[in-house]
Amino acid sequence: MKYLKQFLIIIAISMIGEILKYLLPLPVPASIYGMVILFVGLMTGIIKLESVREAGKFLIATMPVMFIPAGVGLMSSWGALKPVLIPVSIITIACVFTVMGVSGVVTQLLIRLKKQMKEAHYEH
């Protein structure tokens, strides 16, 4: 029953994301709305981590299986992708390294900020 409740919370948040996608004229996917709602809920304490932890762990553990349909779709559209394979590969590699670089810089900034906040807290 515990897992069912946790999945229902996640599904309800996903449904709210779908409704927002339908109502708001922004080019934002419904899943992003849902992730932002869940993040804000967890950060503010409206949603307790314990109320979605096990279902989240299960979804993360089964995530690789979710990529199988996408992989099959890529294989079935190989004829359409073959002529643009080089540009798509270059763009994909550039995006991967850009995301890695930006993520690293942001993480370092957040670590430094957290360290400064701790030092300022201990000085008072």
Short mmCIF file of C-alpha atoms in Angstrom, two decimals:
data_model
loop_
_atom_site.label_atom_id
_atom_site.label_comp_id
_atom_site.label_asym_id
_atom_site.label_seq_id
_atom_site.Cartn_x
_atom_site.Cartn_y
_atom_site.Cartn_z
CA MET A 1 0.00 0.00 0.00
CA LYS A 2 2.94 2.30 0.76
CA TYR A 3 4.30 2.00 -2.77
CA LEU A 4 0.89 2.60 -4.31
CA LYS A 5 0.53 5.84 -2.33
CA GLN A 6 4.00 6.99 -3.40
CA PHE A 7 3.32 6.22 -7.06
CA LEU A 8 -0.01 8.03 -6.85
CA ILE A 9 1.75 11.15 -5.53
CA ILE A 10 4.23 11.05 -8.41
CA ILE A 11 1.46 10.39 -10.96
CA ALA A 12 -0.65 13.23 -9.54
CA ILE A 13 2.28 15.61 -9.91
CA SER A 14 2.82 14.38 -13.46
CA MET A 15 -0.85 14.99 -14.20
CA ILE A 16 -0.58 18.54 -12.86
CA GLY A 17 2.38 18.99 -15.22
CA GLU A 18 0.25 17.76 -18.13
CA ILE A 19 -2.52 20.20 -17.19
CA LEU A 20 -0.04 23.08 -16.99
CA LYS A 21 1.35 22.12 -20.42
CA TYR A 22 -2.18 22.25 -21.80
CA LEU A 23 -3.07 25.57 -20.11
CA LEU A 24 0.15 27.57 -20.47
CA PRO A 25 1.26 28.65 -23.95
CA LEU A 26 4.95 28.02 -23.20
CA PRO A 27 7.17 25.57 -25.10
CA VAL A 28 7.92 23.59 -21.93
CA PRO A 29 7.33 19.82 -21.77
CA ALA A 30 4.87 18.55 -19.20
CA SER A 31 7.58 16.42 -17.57
CA ILE A 32 9.60 19.56 -16.81
CA TYR A 33 6.59 21.16 -15.12
CA GLY A 34 6.17 17.98 -13.09
CA MET A 35 9.84 17.86 -12.07
CA VAL A 36 9.78 21.52 -11.03
CA ILE A 37 6.61 20.98 -8.98
CA LEU A 38 8.11 17.92 -7.30
CA PHE A 39 11.40 19.76 -6.64
CA VAL A 40 9.66 22.79 -5.14
CA GLY A 41 7.40 20.52 -3.08
CA LEU A 42 10.39 18.62 -1.71
CA MET A 43 12.44 21.75 -1.03
CA THR A 44 9.61 23.52 0.78
CA GLY A 45 8.60 20.44 2.76
CA ILE A 46 5.10 20.32 1.28
CA ILE A 47 6.06 16.88 0.00
CA LYS A 48 8.11 14.82 2.43
CA LEU A 49 10.96 12.83 0.91
CA GLU A 50 9.75 9.72 2.74
CA SER A 51 6.45 9.96 0.89
CA VAL A 52 8.10 9.38 -2.51
CA ARG A 53 11.53 7.86 -1.74
CA GLU A 54 10.92 4.15 -2.47
CA ALA A 55 8.87 4.79 -5.61
CA GLY A 56 11.57 7.19 -6.84
CA LYS A 57 14.28 4.62 -6.20
CA PHE A 58 12.28 2.03 -8.14
CA LEU A 59 11.78 4.39 -11.07
CA ILE A 60 15.49 5.23 -11.14
CA ALA A 61 16.40 1.53 -11.01
CA THR A 62 14.13 0.76 -13.98
CA MET A 63 15.13 3.84 -15.98
CA PRO A 64 17.45 1.97 -18.41
CA VAL A 65 14.50 -0.16 -19.52
CA MET A 66 12.63 3.02 -20.46
CA PHE A 67 15.26 3.81 -23.11
CA ILE A 68 14.64 0.58 -25.05
CA PRO A 69 11.67 1.98 -27.06
CA ALA A 70 13.70 5.07 -27.97
CA GLY A 71 16.59 2.89 -29.14
CA VAL A 72 14.26 0.74 -31.23
CA GLY A 73 12.76 3.90 -32.71
CA LEU A 74 16.23 5.12 -33.70
CA MET A 75 17.03 1.79 -35.32
CA SER A 76 13.77 1.72 -37.25
CA SER A 77 14.39 5.25 -38.59
CA TRP A 78 18.00 4.57 -39.57
CA GLY A 79 17.25 5.37 -43.22
CA ALA A 80 16.16 8.89 -42.33
CA LEU A 81 19.03 9.43 -39.88
CA LYS A 82 21.86 8.12 -42.07
CA PRO A 83 22.22 11.29 -44.23
CA VAL A 84 22.45 13.56 -41.16
CA LEU A 85 24.50 11.23 -38.96
CA ILE A 86 27.69 13.35 -38.98
CA PRO A 87 26.01 16.70 -38.09
CA VAL A 88 23.84 15.04 -35.44
CA SER A 89 26.90 13.30 -33.96
CA ILE A 90 28.88 16.54 -33.82
CA ILE A 91 25.98 18.41 -32.23
CA THR A 92 25.42 15.60 -29.71
CA ILE A 93 29.09 15.51 -28.70
CA ALA A 94 29.23 19.31 -28.41
CA CYS A 95 26.08 19.33 -26.27
CA VAL A 96 27.35 16.55 -23.99
CA PHE A 97 30.60 18.40 -23.31
CA THR A 98 28.79 21.72 -22.88
CA VAL A 99 26.36 20.23 -20.35
CA MET A 100 29.22 18.50 -18.52
CA GLY A 101 31.21 21.74 -18.38
CA VAL A 102 28.32 23.91 -17.24
CA SER A 103 27.26 21.30 -14.67
CA GLY A 104 30.81 21.15 -13.30
CA VAL A 105 31.11 24.93 -13.03
CA VAL A 106 27.69 25.28 -11.38
CA THR A 107 28.50 22.46 -8.95
CA GLN A 108 31.80 24.10 -8.01
CA LEU A 109 30.07 27.43 -7.47
CA LEU A 110 27.42 25.82 -5.27
CA ILE A 111 30.07 23.99 -3.22
CA ARG A 112 32.00 27.24 -2.71
CA LEU A 113 28.81 29.09 -1.78
CA LYS A 114 27.86 26.40 0.72
CA LYS A 115 31.36 26.49 2.20
CA GLN A 116 31.22 30.28 2.53
CA MET A 117 27.81 30.10 4.17
CA LYS A 118 29.09 27.54 6.70
CA GLU A 119 32.14 29.68 7.47
CA ALA A 120 29.98 32.78 7.90
CA HIS A 121 27.63 30.82 10.17
CA TYR A 122 30.48 29.62 12.40
CA GLU A 123 31.95 33.13 12.68
CA HIS A 124 28.77 34.43 14.31
#
